DNA sequence: ATATCCATGTAACTTGTTACATGATTTG
DNA sequence: CAAATCATGTAACAAGTTACATGGATAT
């Protein structure tokens, strides 16, 4: 689904300025659909040229003037048509952390651990953000919106679980840890274990 | 991490052609880092111009000639330097299914359900693919690669769980289901319930 | 004083995908 | 006989980000 369709969707629920749309989107769909001003403003312009939305300039005195956008009947129709004809593309997922992890051996010292810890912190922040949204809007959200929120919550919880597991494994690999309950062993990989070696 | 760095990483583990790289990537890191020929070939060219890789043309008779790429010492150094200086960007996630779900009310009939079912099928396919990788390469994978694989497995399992929950909720919303064990009630929202209401 | 909020918009740039061009060989 | 595998490469196109330009009002 392209941005223009999304904008029609939002305007279908109320008149908004580009500025407001961006904030709304950030809070509501931000974790699975990003959009910057640099894409929103041109998209609105394009929609207006196509007659799918209309704008009204609202002059303000103590702050910049704004353009309030409103969907037209043709816009509504187009939105519904798009929803009906389109099948959603596969989710896109991209992770640089995983790429780093994949090349784990090439990293020095505690670098990976550092990355994973930062990752966990960010996941936690996202989770809190979503909980904030839940508290603030939970009552007025549609069941569909609640399902979306649930998706975010479950996604980040799952990421967090995975990261915790990875963190532990990394510590073990680094030899920082007494695995279960045996006394602390030497950290270097191969040959700790008695003295005698073959050859 | 940009594609050129990734290519250096792969070539750091063995000589490969562009064609082979693409397949390798698809199977190993494909679910979190995609790359098409249209990006791989130019990137390799670019790396060669920068002296970070070298290529040898291998003439073949029954199939097209190929260019085998090899990393140079400068390439290795650059790769390590990049790993050391770079912090991984936030994961990127984008979902059109969620966008459709967000606008749930605007959809007709069983459309959403259809989408969610297709989604589940794709998640299952991905899971099987990853299990296939596990079986085929599990023994020879590094612990780091195993952590990546674990990420994919846990991710798609989590998506699948969520989708199952959503599917159920959609059925309830559509009034298809007797919630728990009360007799089938009217599907329209507000007022079914016995008679007496508070006020 | 400094930063953030409000508010719109453009231009340069990055990054990638898709489709095309080519073509023998093998597999179904 | 059709399709996939092997193999490289380019060009057109799509889509978006970042940074810049502008500038008063309010909050710290």
mmCIF file of C-alpha atoms in Angstrom, chain A residues 186-194 197:
data_model
loop_
_atom_site.group_PDB
_atom_site.id
_atom_site.type_symbol
_atom_site.label_atom_id
_atom_site.label_comp_id
_atom_site.label_asym_id
_atom_site.label_seq_id
_atom_site.Cartn_x
_atom_site.Cartn_y
_atom_site.Cartn_z
ATOM 1 C CA UNK A 186 39.594 -20.502 31.730
ATOM 2 C CA UNK A 187 38.139 -18.368 29.017
ATOM 3 C CA UNK A 188 40.258 -19.303 26.017
ATOM 4 C CA UNK A 189 38.488 -21.694 23.700
ATOM 5 C CA UNK A 190 40.272 -24.936 22.907
ATOM 6 C CA UNK A 191 42.657 -26.348 25.400
ATOM 7 C CA UNK A 192 41.820 -25.649 28.955
ATOM 8 C CA UNK A 193 41.391 -28.879 30.728
ATOM 9 C CA UNK A 194 44.261 -30.632 32.328
ATOM 10 C CA UNK A 197 47.979 -32.462 25.071
#
